[in-house]
PDB file of C-alpha atoms in Angstrom:
ATOM      1  CA  UNK H   1      15.711  -2.172   9.502  1.00 44.00           C
ATOM      2  CA  UNK H   2      12.785   0.143   8.943  1.00 44.00           C
ATOM      3  CA  UNK H   3      11.258   2.825  11.124  1.00 45.00           C
ATOM      4  CA  UNK H   4      12.764   5.411  13.491  1.00 46.00           C
ATOM      5  CA  UNK H   5      16.174   5.356  15.157  1.00 44.00           C
ATOM      6  CA  UNK H   6      17.448   7.748  17.783  1.00 41.00           C
ATOM      7  CA  UNK H   7      21.197   7.193  18.151  1.00 38.00           C
ATOM      8  CA  UNK H   8      22.368   9.504  20.888  1.00 35.00           C
ATOM      9  CA  UNK H   9      26.065   9.836  20.250  1.00 37.00           C
ATOM     10  CA  UNK H  10      26.596   8.302  16.823  1.00 34.00           C
ATOM     11  CA  UNK H  11      27.027  10.042  13.503  1.00 36.00           C
ATOM     12  CA  UNK H  12      27.615  13.508  15.088  1.00 39.00           C
ATOM     13  CA  UNK H  13      30.564  14.373  12.868  1.00 33.00           C
ATOM     14  CA  UNK H  14      28.472  13.903   9.711  1.00 34.00           C
ATOM     15  CA  UNK H  15      26.746  17.194  10.317  1.00 36.00           C
ATOM     16  CA  UNK H  16      29.531  19.186  11.918  1.00 39.00           C
ATOM     17  CA  UNK H  17      30.725  20.045   8.393  1.00 33.00           C
ATOM     18  CA  UNK H  18      28.059  22.736   8.272  1.00 38.00           C
ATOM     19  CA  UNK H  19      29.612  24.531  11.205  1.00 36.00           C
ATOM     20  CA  UNK H  20      32.490  25.531   8.960  1.00 35.00           C
ATOM     21  CA  UNK H  21      30.211  27.418   6.678  1.00 33.00           C
ATOM     22  CA  UNK H  22      28.839  29.818   9.298  1.00 38.00           C
ATOM     23  CA  UNK H  23      31.865  31.927  10.244  1.00 37.00           C
ATOM     24  CA  UNK H  24      30.253  34.957  11.906  1.00 39.00           C
ATOM     25  CA  UNK H  25      27.027  36.759  12.664  1.00 33.00           C
ATOM     26  CA  UNK H  26      27.580  39.417  10.024  1.00 37.00           C
ATOM     27  CA  UNK H  27      26.686  37.186   7.112  1.00 35.00           C
ATOM     28  CA  UNK H  28      23.105  37.932   6.191  1.00 31.00           C
ATOM     29  CA  UNK H  29      20.371  36.980   3.703  1.00 35.00           C
ATOM     30  CA  UNK H  30      19.961  38.281   0.145  1.00 36.00           C
ATOM     31  CA  UNK H  31      17.538  40.809  -1.293  1.00 37.00           C
ATOM     32  CA  UNK H  32      13.817  40.246  -0.790  1.00 35.00           C
ATOM     33  CA  UNK H  33      13.378  38.715  -4.218  1.00 39.00           C
ATOM     34  CA  UNK H  34      15.774  35.919  -3.244  1.00 40.00           C
ATOM     35  CA  UNK H  35      14.321  35.043   0.136  1.00 36.00           C
ATOM     36  CA  UNK H  36      14.322  31.361  -0.687  1.00 38.00           C
ATOM     37  CA  UNK H  37      16.907  28.794  -1.679  1.00 39.00           C
ATOM     38  CA  UNK H  38      17.690  28.209  -5.309  1.00 43.00           C
ATOM     39  CA  UNK H  39      14.915  26.543  -7.192  1.00 40.00           C
ATOM     40  CA  UNK H  40      14.765  22.926  -6.167  1.00 42.00           C
ATOM     41  CA  UNK H  41      16.172  20.487  -8.749  1.00 48.00           C
ATOM     42  CA  UNK H  42      13.802  18.099 -10.474  1.00 50.00           C
ATOM     43  CA  UNK H  43      12.556  15.358  -8.227  1.00 47.00           C
ATOM     44  CA  UNK H  44      15.204  12.641  -8.019  1.00 53.00           C
ATOM     45  CA  UNK H  45      14.525   9.355  -9.713  1.00 51.00           C
ATOM     46  CA  UNK H  46      13.525   6.712  -7.198  1.00 48.00           C
ATOM     47  CA  UNK H  47      15.039   3.292  -7.586  1.00 51.00           C
ATOM     48  CA  UNK H  48      12.976   0.123  -7.740  1.00 48.00           C
ATOM     49  CA  UNK H  49      11.572  -0.926  -4.393  1.00 52.00           C
ATOM     50  CA  UNK H  50      13.634  -3.386  -2.404  1.00 59.00           C
ATOM     51  CA  UNK H  51      14.047  -4.592   1.147  1.00 65.00           C
ATOM     52  CA  UNK H  52      15.238  -1.642   3.277  1.00 71.00           C
ATOM     53  CA  UNK H  53      18.841  -1.865   4.525  1.00 84.00           C
ATOM     54  CA  UNK H  54      19.845  -1.712   8.163  1.00 89.00           C
ATOM     55  CA  UNK H  55      19.459   1.942   9.165  1.00 89.00           C
ATOM     56  CA  UNK H  56      21.850   1.684  12.094  1.00 87.00           C
ATOM     57  CA  UNK H  57      24.485   0.185   9.834  1.00 92.00           C
ATOM     58  CA  UNK H  58      24.126   3.038   7.329  1.00 91.00           C
ATOM     59  CA  UNK H  59      24.491   5.617  10.099  1.00 85.00           C
ATOM     60  CA  UNK H  60      27.494   3.930  11.667  1.00 86.00           C
ATOM     61  CA  UNK H  61      29.342   3.549   8.365  1.00 91.00           C
ATOM     62  CA  UNK H  62      28.522   7.108   7.288  1.00 88.00           C
ATOM     63  CA  UNK H  63      29.903   8.381  10.591  1.00 81.00           C
ATOM     64  CA  UNK H  64      33.166   6.548  10.069  1.00 88.00           C
ATOM     65  CA  UNK H  65      33.510   7.772   6.468  1.00 90.00           C
ATOM     66  CA  UNK H  66      32.627  11.360   7.345  1.00 85.00           C
ATOM     67  CA  UNK H  67      35.217  11.456  10.099  1.00 84.00           C
ATOM     68  CA  UNK H  68      37.815  10.294   7.585  1.00 90.00           C
ATOM     69  CA  UNK H  69      36.689  12.886   5.002  1.00 91.00           C
ATOM     70  CA  UNK H  70      36.874  15.714   7.551  1.00 86.00           C
ATOM     71  CA  UNK H  71      40.319  14.630   8.721  1.00 89.00           C
ATOM     72  CA  UNK H  72      41.513  14.517   5.092  1.00 92.00           C
ATOM     73  CA  UNK H  73      40.387  18.105   4.492  1.00 93.00           C
ATOM     74  CA  UNK H  74      43.547  19.365   6.211  1.00 93.00           C
ATOM     75  CA  UNK H  75      45.608  17.905   3.357  1.00 94.00           C
ATOM     76  CA  UNK H  76      43.936  19.897   0.563  1.00 96.00           C
ATOM     77  CA  UNK H  77      44.594  23.283  -0.962  1.00 96.00           C
ATOM     78  CA  UNK H  78      41.376  24.869  -2.251  1.00 97.00           C
ATOM     79  CA  UNK H  79      39.485  28.051  -3.116  1.00 97.00           C
ATOM     80  CA  UNK H  80      36.741  29.376  -0.871  1.00 96.00           C
ATOM     81  CA  UNK H  81      34.202  32.047  -1.806  1.00 96.00           C
ATOM     82  CA  UNK H  82      31.891  33.606   0.760  1.00 94.00           C
ATOM     83  CA  UNK H  83      28.995  35.826  -0.207  1.00 93.00           C
ATOM     84  CA  UNK H  84      26.768  37.839   2.086  1.00 90.00           C
ATOM     85  CA  UNK H  85      24.014  40.388   1.653  1.00 85.00           C
ATOM     86  CA  UNK H  86      22.442  42.367   4.478  1.00 82.00           C
ATOM     87  CA  UNK H  87      18.859  43.637   4.456  1.00 73.00           C
ATOM     88  CA  UNK H  88      16.992  45.706   6.990  1.00 71.00           C
ATOM     89  CA  UNK H  89      13.498  44.871   8.240  1.00 66.00           C
ATOM     90  CA  UNK H  90      12.014  46.747   5.274  1.00 68.00           C
ATOM     91  CA  UNK H  91      13.949  44.662   2.755  1.00 66.00           C
ATOM     92  CA  UNK H  92      16.380  47.446   1.838  1.00 74.00           C
ATOM     93  CA  UNK H  93      19.979  46.520   1.117  1.00 75.00           C
ATOM     94  CA  UNK H  94      22.323  47.537   3.922  1.00 82.00           C
ATOM     95  CA  UNK H  95      25.502  45.887   2.715  1.00 84.00           C
ATOM     96  CA  UNK H  96      27.005  43.221   0.527  1.00 90.00           C
ATOM     97  CA  UNK H  97      30.415  41.624   0.526  1.00 93.00           C
ATOM     98  CA  UNK H  98      32.099  38.901  -1.511  1.00 96.00           C
ATOM     99  CA  UNK H  99      35.364  37.427  -0.286  1.00 97.00           C
ATOM    100  CA  UNK H 100      37.512  34.989  -2.251  1.00 98.00           C
ATOM    101  CA  UNK H 101      40.280  33.033  -0.557  1.00 98.00           C
ATOM    102  CA  UNK H 102      42.931  30.486  -1.418  1.00 97.00           C
ATOM    103  CA  UNK H 103      43.566  28.175   1.535  1.00 97.00           C
ATOM    104  CA  UNK H 104      46.749  26.145   1.873  1.00 97.00           C
ATOM    105  CA  UNK H 105      47.396  23.591   4.641  1.00 95.00           C
ATOM    106  CA  UNK H 106      50.032  24.758   7.088  1.00 93.00           C
ATOM    107  CA  UNK H 107      50.863  23.401  10.510  1.00 88.00           C
ATOM    108  CA  UNK H 108      47.637  22.461  12.317  1.00 87.00           C
ATOM    109  CA  UNK H 109      45.522  24.825  10.200  1.00 92.00           C
ATOM    110  CA  UNK H 110      45.447  26.746   6.935  1.00 96.00           C
ATOM    111  CA  UNK H 111      47.074  29.811   5.475  1.00 96.00           C
ATOM    112  CA  UNK H 112      44.037  31.869   4.430  1.00 97.00           C
ATOM    113  CA  UNK H 113      45.023  34.233   1.637  1.00 97.00           C
ATOM    114  CA  UNK H 114      42.420  36.787   0.590  1.00 98.00           C
ATOM    115  CA  UNK H 115      42.781  37.176  -3.181  1.00 98.00           C
ATOM    116  CA  UNK H 116      39.663  39.188  -4.130  1.00 97.00           C
ATOM    117  CA  UNK H 117      37.399  41.518  -2.160  1.00 97.00           C
ATOM    118  CA  UNK H 118      34.221  42.623  -3.906  1.00 96.00           C
ATOM    119  CA  UNK H 119      35.856  41.984  -7.260  1.00 95.00           C
ATOM    120  CA  UNK H 120      39.004  43.999  -6.597  1.00 97.00           C
ATOM    121  CA  UNK H 121      42.493  43.206  -5.386  1.00 97.00           C
ATOM    122  CA  UNK H 122      42.583  43.657  -1.605  1.00 97.00           C
ATOM    123  CA  UNK H 123      44.926  46.049   0.146  1.00 97.00           C
ATOM    124  CA  UNK H 124      47.862  44.521   2.057  1.00 97.00           C
ATOM    125  CA  UNK H 125      46.248  45.477   5.367  1.00 97.00           C
ATOM    126  CA  UNK H 126      43.030  43.719   4.339  1.00 97.00           C
ATOM    127  CA  UNK H 127      44.919  40.594   3.397  1.00 97.00           C
ATOM    128  CA  UNK H 128      46.742  40.565   6.695  1.00 97.00           C
ATOM    129  CA  UNK H 129      43.581  41.182   8.731  1.00 97.00           C
ATOM    130  CA  UNK H 130      41.780  38.224   7.197  1.00 96.00           C
ATOM    131  CA  UNK H 131      44.857  36.025   7.455  1.00 96.00           C
ATOM    132  CA  UNK H 132      45.107  36.775  11.179  1.00 96.00           C
ATOM    133  CA  UNK H 133      41.370  36.207  11.657  1.00 94.00           C
ATOM    134  CA  UNK H 134      41.817  32.621  10.359  1.00 93.00           C
ATOM    135  CA  UNK H 135      38.047  32.109  10.397  1.00 90.00           C
ATOM    136  CA  UNK H 136      38.090  28.852   8.449  1.00 91.00           C
ATOM    137  CA  UNK H 137      40.861  27.381  10.579  1.00 91.00           C
ATOM    138  CA  UNK H 138      38.937  28.156  13.752  1.00 87.00           C
ATOM    139  CA  UNK H 139      35.821  26.465  12.466  1.00 79.00           C
ATOM    140  CA  UNK H 140      37.788  23.516  11.160  1.00 85.00           C
ATOM    141  CA  UNK H 141      39.104  22.971  14.680  1.00 82.00           C
ATOM    142  CA  UNK H 142      35.540  23.210  15.971  1.00 72.00           C
ATOM    143  CA  UNK H 143      34.537  20.575  13.458  1.00 71.00           C
ATOM    144  CA  UNK H 144      37.357  18.221  14.407  1.00 73.00           C
ATOM    145  CA  UNK H 145      36.581  18.619  18.093  1.00 68.00           C
ATOM    146  CA  UNK H 146      32.903  17.903  17.487  1.00 57.00           C
ATOM    147  CA  UNK H 147      31.661  21.058  19.208  1.00 49.00           C
ATOM    148  CA  UNK H 148      28.416  22.632  18.142  1.00 47.00           C
ATOM    149  CA  UNK H 149      29.057  26.230  19.036  1.00 45.00           C
ATOM    150  CA  UNK H 150      26.881  28.504  21.125  1.00 42.00           C
ATOM    151  CA  UNK H 151      26.752  31.610  18.930  1.00 41.00           C
ATOM    152  CA  UNK H 152      23.726  32.284  16.747  1.00 39.00           C
ATOM    153  CA  UNK H 153      25.280  31.201  13.486  1.00 41.00           C
ATOM    154  CA  UNK H 154      26.729  28.113  15.126  1.00 40.00           C
ATOM    155  CA  UNK H 155      23.218  27.231  16.182  1.00 36.00           C
ATOM    156  CA  UNK H 156      22.268  26.853  12.541  1.00 39.00           C
ATOM    157  CA  UNK H 157      24.604  23.893  12.221  1.00 49.00           C
ATOM    158  CA  UNK H 158      23.145  20.427  11.865  1.00 50.00           C
ATOM    159  CA  UNK H 159      25.940  19.047  14.018  1.00 52.00           C
ATOM    160  CA  UNK H 160      23.778  18.784  17.119  1.00 57.00           C
ATOM    161  CA  UNK H 161      20.717  17.448  15.395  1.00 56.00           C
ATOM    162  CA  UNK H 162      21.647  13.818  15.857  1.00 53.00           C
ATOM    163  CA  UNK H 163      21.164  14.040  19.591  1.00 54.00           C
ATOM    164  CA  UNK H 164      17.416  14.516  19.432  1.00 58.00           C
ATOM    165  CA  UNK H 165      16.140  13.547  15.976  1.00 66.00           C
ATOM    166  CA  UNK H 166      14.254  10.589  14.555  1.00 79.00           C
ATOM    167  CA  UNK H 167      15.453   8.915  11.357  1.00 84.00           C
ATOM    168  CA  UNK H 168      13.475   7.093   8.727  1.00 91.00           C
ATOM    169  CA  UNK H 169      14.822   5.225   5.733  1.00 93.00           C
ATOM    170  CA  UNK H 170      13.073   6.813   2.726  1.00 94.00           C
ATOM    171  CA  UNK H 171      14.425   4.560  -0.006  1.00 94.00           C
ATOM    172  CA  UNK H 172      17.176   4.762  -2.592  1.00 96.00           C
ATOM    173  CA  UNK H 173      17.327   7.641  -5.060  1.00 96.00           C
ATOM    174  CA  UNK H 174      19.521   8.734  -7.929  1.00 96.00           C
ATOM    175  CA  UNK H 175      20.588  12.302  -7.266  1.00 94.00           C
ATOM    176  CA  UNK H 176      23.091  14.074  -9.458  1.00 91.00           C
ATOM    177  CA  UNK H 177      23.786  10.749 -11.118  1.00 94.00           C
ATOM    178  CA  UNK H 178      24.782   9.182  -7.793  1.00 96.00           C
ATOM    179  CA  UNK H 179      23.020   6.219  -6.174  1.00 97.00           C
ATOM    180  CA  UNK H 180      22.088   7.298  -2.646  1.00 97.00           C
ATOM    181  CA  UNK H 181      20.265   6.224   0.464  1.00 96.00           C
ATOM    182  CA  UNK H 182      17.774   8.880   1.520  1.00 96.00           C
ATOM    183  CA  UNK H 183      17.248   9.360   5.243  1.00 92.00           C
ATOM    184  CA  UNK H 184      14.533  11.718   6.489  1.00 93.00           C
ATOM    185  CA  UNK H 185      14.769  13.236   9.951  1.00 88.00           C
ATOM    186  CA  UNK H 186      12.495  15.296  12.203  1.00 87.00           C
ATOM    187  CA  UNK H 187      12.595  16.919  15.660  1.00 84.00           C
ATOM    188  CA  UNK H 188      13.177  14.473  18.481  1.00 71.00           C
ATOM    189  CA  UNK H 189      10.666  13.790  21.197  1.00 63.00           C
ATOM    190  CA  UNK H 190      13.082  14.329  24.083  1.00 59.00           C
ATOM    191  CA  UNK H 191      14.461  17.591  25.427  1.00 61.00           C
ATOM    192  CA  UNK H 192      17.833  18.681  24.010  1.00 59.00           C
ATOM    193  CA  UNK H 193      20.715  17.400  26.146  1.00 58.00           C
ATOM    194  CA  UNK H 194      22.511  20.734  25.855  1.00 59.00           C
ATOM    195  CA  UNK H 195      21.721  24.416  26.192  1.00 59.00           C
ATOM    196  CA  UNK H 196      22.203  27.588  24.167  1.00 62.00           C
ATOM    197  CA  UNK H 197      21.059  28.724  20.751  1.00 67.00           C
ATOM    198  CA  UNK H 198      22.790  25.850  18.984  1.00 64.00           C
ATOM    199  CA  UNK H 199      20.735  23.235  20.785  1.00 66.00           C
ATOM    200  CA  UNK H 200      17.495  25.172  20.547  1.00 74.00           C
ATOM    201  CA  UNK H 201      17.697  25.598  16.783  1.00 75.00           C
ATOM    202  CA  UNK H 202      18.877  22.062  16.064  1.00 72.00           C
ATOM    203  CA  UNK H 203      16.101  20.568  18.181  1.00 76.00           C
ATOM    204  CA  UNK H 204      13.342  21.903  15.904  1.00 83.00           C
ATOM    205  CA  UNK H 205      14.812  21.060  12.496  1.00 83.00           C
ATOM    206  CA  UNK H 206      13.610  18.540   9.929  1.00 89.00           C
ATOM    207  CA  UNK H 207      14.980  17.522   6.555  1.00 90.00           C
ATOM    208  CA  UNK H 208      16.726  14.834   4.538  1.00 92.00           C
ATOM    209  CA  UNK H 209      20.180  13.363   4.002  1.00 91.00           C
ATOM    210  CA  UNK H 210      21.483  11.601   0.917  1.00 94.00           C
ATOM    211  CA  UNK H 211      24.252   9.092   1.677  1.00 94.00           C
ATOM    212  CA  UNK H 212      26.080   7.499  -1.245  1.00 96.00           C
ATOM    213  CA  UNK H 213      25.502   3.762  -1.523  1.00 97.00           C
ATOM    214  CA  UNK H 214      29.081   3.332  -2.743  1.00 96.00           C
ATOM    215  CA  UNK H 215      31.314   4.668   0.000  1.00 96.00           C
ATOM    216  CA  UNK H 216      28.676   6.052   2.426  1.00 95.00           C
ATOM    217  CA  UNK H 217      29.668   9.694   1.871  1.00 94.00           C
ATOM    218  CA  UNK H 218      27.363  12.587   2.724  1.00 91.00           C
ATOM    219  CA  UNK H 219      26.388  13.861  -0.735  1.00 93.00           C
ATOM    220  CA  UNK H 220      23.491  16.216   0.018  1.00 93.00           C
ATOM    221  CA  UNK H 221      21.636  17.557   3.033  1.00 90.00           C
ATOM    222  CA  UNK H 222      18.581  19.797   3.372  1.00 92.00           C
ATOM    223  CA  UNK H 223      17.070  21.066   6.618  1.00 88.00           C
ATOM    224  CA  UNK H 224      14.707  23.717   7.943  1.00 89.00           C
ATOM    225  CA  UNK H 225      13.267  24.725  11.278  1.00 87.00           C
ATOM    226  CA  UNK H 226       9.697  23.724  12.052  1.00 89.00           C
ATOM    227  CA  UNK H 227       8.879  26.593  14.400  1.00 86.00           C
ATOM    228  CA  UNK H 228      10.263  29.797  15.872  1.00 83.00           C
ATOM    229  CA  UNK H 229      12.964  29.652  18.520  1.00 78.00           C
ATOM    230  CA  UNK H 230      12.998  32.241  21.350  1.00 77.00           C
ATOM    231  CA  UNK H 231      16.431  33.243  22.621  1.00 73.00           C
ATOM    232  CA  UNK H 232      17.911  35.796  25.043  1.00 65.00           C
ATOM    233  CA  UNK H 233      15.044  35.672  27.558  1.00 63.00           C
ATOM    234  CA  UNK H 234      12.584  35.816  24.646  1.00 66.00           C
ATOM    235  CA  UNK H 235      13.889  39.254  23.614  1.00 69.00           C
ATOM    236  CA  UNK H 236      14.929  37.741  20.281  1.00 73.00           C
ATOM    237  CA  UNK H 237      13.519  35.001  18.063  1.00 78.00           C
ATOM    238  CA  UNK H 238      14.987  32.924  15.280  1.00 77.00           C
ATOM    239  CA  UNK H 239      11.991  32.765  12.956  1.00 80.00           C
ATOM    240  CA  UNK H 240      13.318  30.522  10.213  1.00 81.00           C
ATOM    241  CA  UNK H 241      16.470  28.684   9.193  1.00 84.00           C
ATOM    242  CA  UNK H 242      16.917  26.786   5.942  1.00 87.00           C
ATOM    243  CA  UNK H 243      20.148  25.062   4.962  1.00 86.00           C
ATOM    244  CA  UNK H 244      21.243  23.106   1.919  1.00 89.00           C
ATOM    245  CA  UNK H 245      24.567  21.316   1.456  1.00 89.00           C
ATOM    246  CA  UNK H 246      26.092  19.779  -1.661  1.00 93.00           C
ATOM    247  CA  UNK H 247      29.282  17.718  -1.504  1.00 93.00           C
ATOM    248  CA  UNK H 248      31.354  15.878  -4.073  1.00 95.00           C
ATOM    249  CA  UNK H 249      34.513  13.834  -4.614  1.00 96.00           C
ATOM    250  CA  UNK H 250      37.827  15.687  -4.541  1.00 96.00           C
ATOM    251  CA  UNK H 251      40.170  12.735  -5.043  1.00 88.00           C
ATOM    252  CA  UNK H 252      41.636   9.816  -3.117  1.00 88.00           C
ATOM    253  CA  UNK H 253      38.157   8.626  -2.142  1.00 93.00           C
ATOM    254  CA  UNK H 254      37.443  11.863  -0.222  1.00 95.00           C
ATOM    255  CA  UNK H 255      34.195  13.862  -0.436  1.00 95.00           C
ATOM    256  CA  UNK H 256      34.081  17.498   0.705  1.00 93.00           C
ATOM    257  CA  UNK H 257      31.556  20.380   0.474  1.00 91.00           C
ATOM    258  CA  UNK H 258      31.073  22.163  -2.839  1.00 94.00           C
ATOM    259  CA  UNK H 259      28.292  24.569  -1.907  1.00 93.00           C
ATOM    260  CA  UNK H 260      26.273  25.558   1.126  1.00 89.00           C
ATOM    261  CA  UNK H 261      23.420  28.012   1.204  1.00 89.00           C
ATOM    262  CA  UNK H 262      21.944  29.245   4.462  1.00 84.00           C
ATOM    263  CA  UNK H 263      18.835  31.397   4.850  1.00 83.00           C
ATOM    264  CA  UNK H 264      17.855  32.866   8.193  1.00 81.00           C
ATOM    265  CA  UNK H 265      15.169  35.163   9.532  1.00 82.00           C
ATOM    266  CA  UNK H 266      15.408  36.566  13.042  1.00 77.00           C
ATOM    267  CA  UNK H 267      13.911  39.304  15.160  1.00 75.00           C
ATOM    268  CA  UNK H 268      15.587  41.208  17.989  1.00 76.00           C
ATOM    269  CA  UNK H 269      13.203  43.392  19.972  1.00 76.00           C
ATOM    270  CA  UNK H 270      11.317  45.269  17.231  1.00 73.00           C
ATOM    271  CA  UNK H 271      13.855  44.873  14.439  1.00 71.00           C
ATOM    272  CA  UNK H 272      13.723  42.031  11.907  1.00 73.00           C
ATOM    273  CA  UNK H 273      16.759  40.659  10.087  1.00 77.00           C
ATOM    274  CA  UNK H 274      17.070  38.571   6.943  1.00 84.00           C
ATOM    275  CA  UNK H 275      20.210  36.664   6.239  1.00 79.00           C
ATOM    276  CA  UNK H 276      21.590  34.739   3.301  1.00 84.00           C
ATOM    277  CA  UNK H 277      25.024  33.124   3.266  1.00 86.00           C
ATOM    278  CA  UNK H 278      26.461  31.256   0.299  1.00 90.00           C
ATOM    279  CA  UNK H 279      29.771  29.417   0.505  1.00 92.00           C
ATOM    280  CA  UNK H 280      31.387  27.663  -2.434  1.00 95.00           C
ATOM    281  CA  UNK H 281      34.496  25.475  -2.489  1.00 96.00           C
ATOM    282  CA  UNK H 282      36.464  24.598  -5.594  1.00 97.00           C
ATOM    283  CA  UNK H 283      39.879  23.860  -7.124  1.00 97.00           C
ATOM    284  CA  UNK H 284      40.814  21.164  -4.631  1.00 97.00           C
ATOM    285  CA  UNK H 285      44.364  19.865  -4.976  1.00 95.00           C
ATOM    286  CA  UNK H 286      46.395  17.705  -2.661  1.00 91.00           C
ATOM    287  CA  UNK H 287      48.707  20.031  -0.730  1.00 82.00           C
ATOM    288  CA  UNK H 288      49.973  17.510   1.808  1.00 75.00           C
ATOM    289  CA  UNK H 289      50.588  13.851   0.920  1.00 69.00           C
ATOM    290  CA  UNK H 290      48.484  11.264   2.770  1.00 67.00           C
ATOM    291  CA  UNK H 291      50.201   9.813   5.837  1.00 64.00           C
TER     292      UNK H 291
END
């Protein structure tokens, strides 16, 4: 099937994974010289032309697989690194923080052990504060429940995008040595079915998804806003959001995020903010046996 498709309720979980990588509004963009995502990789090699597959079938299968991948995440022990840099409206550095965690499945969440803070061993009180905050666990629950979030950072998730976007099959491509279906998306023509910053930002985003031909896993995603988004009675504006996601296999047929980079520009009254968040995931090992 070729052309646009506007599934209202399908495939939502595929994008909720990005919600996890936006834990709070303190995580800001990098220095002015890095106000863009990493240099784009060489253009992927396009496969020989062929009859386009059924777009609805790709979406439905990818939804099912992504739900299984997200559910399996609770069985894995892994390392998580979060990096933030804060700049003022003049581009001057206001703060920078790098947190490194080891997460272990426990109960209905994760034990989140802070192991390094800005390159040093954290104090016991710092470890305990971050363990109690349980930021990843909270966002994992949000992901499982399929909620989009109403806070500013939650609005940068792609989880709500499927409610108002058009999809176009853009062919098959080899990316990172993996055979993928490429799906391009753009803002929908209808009004968002929800309210709040999350819906407003998602409703103006465009980008591409790469779904593995073998297994229908979400391998890559790229998205950016197409225009500014007024919020808070127009007293603030989200000027730009750019997101990139890279996933990979972690074992047992499961694919999970490896890296997410998020760039944001916003303005509140007369003050501008630049934000860059980078989250990396590594060292996956099975902590809980499959059921």
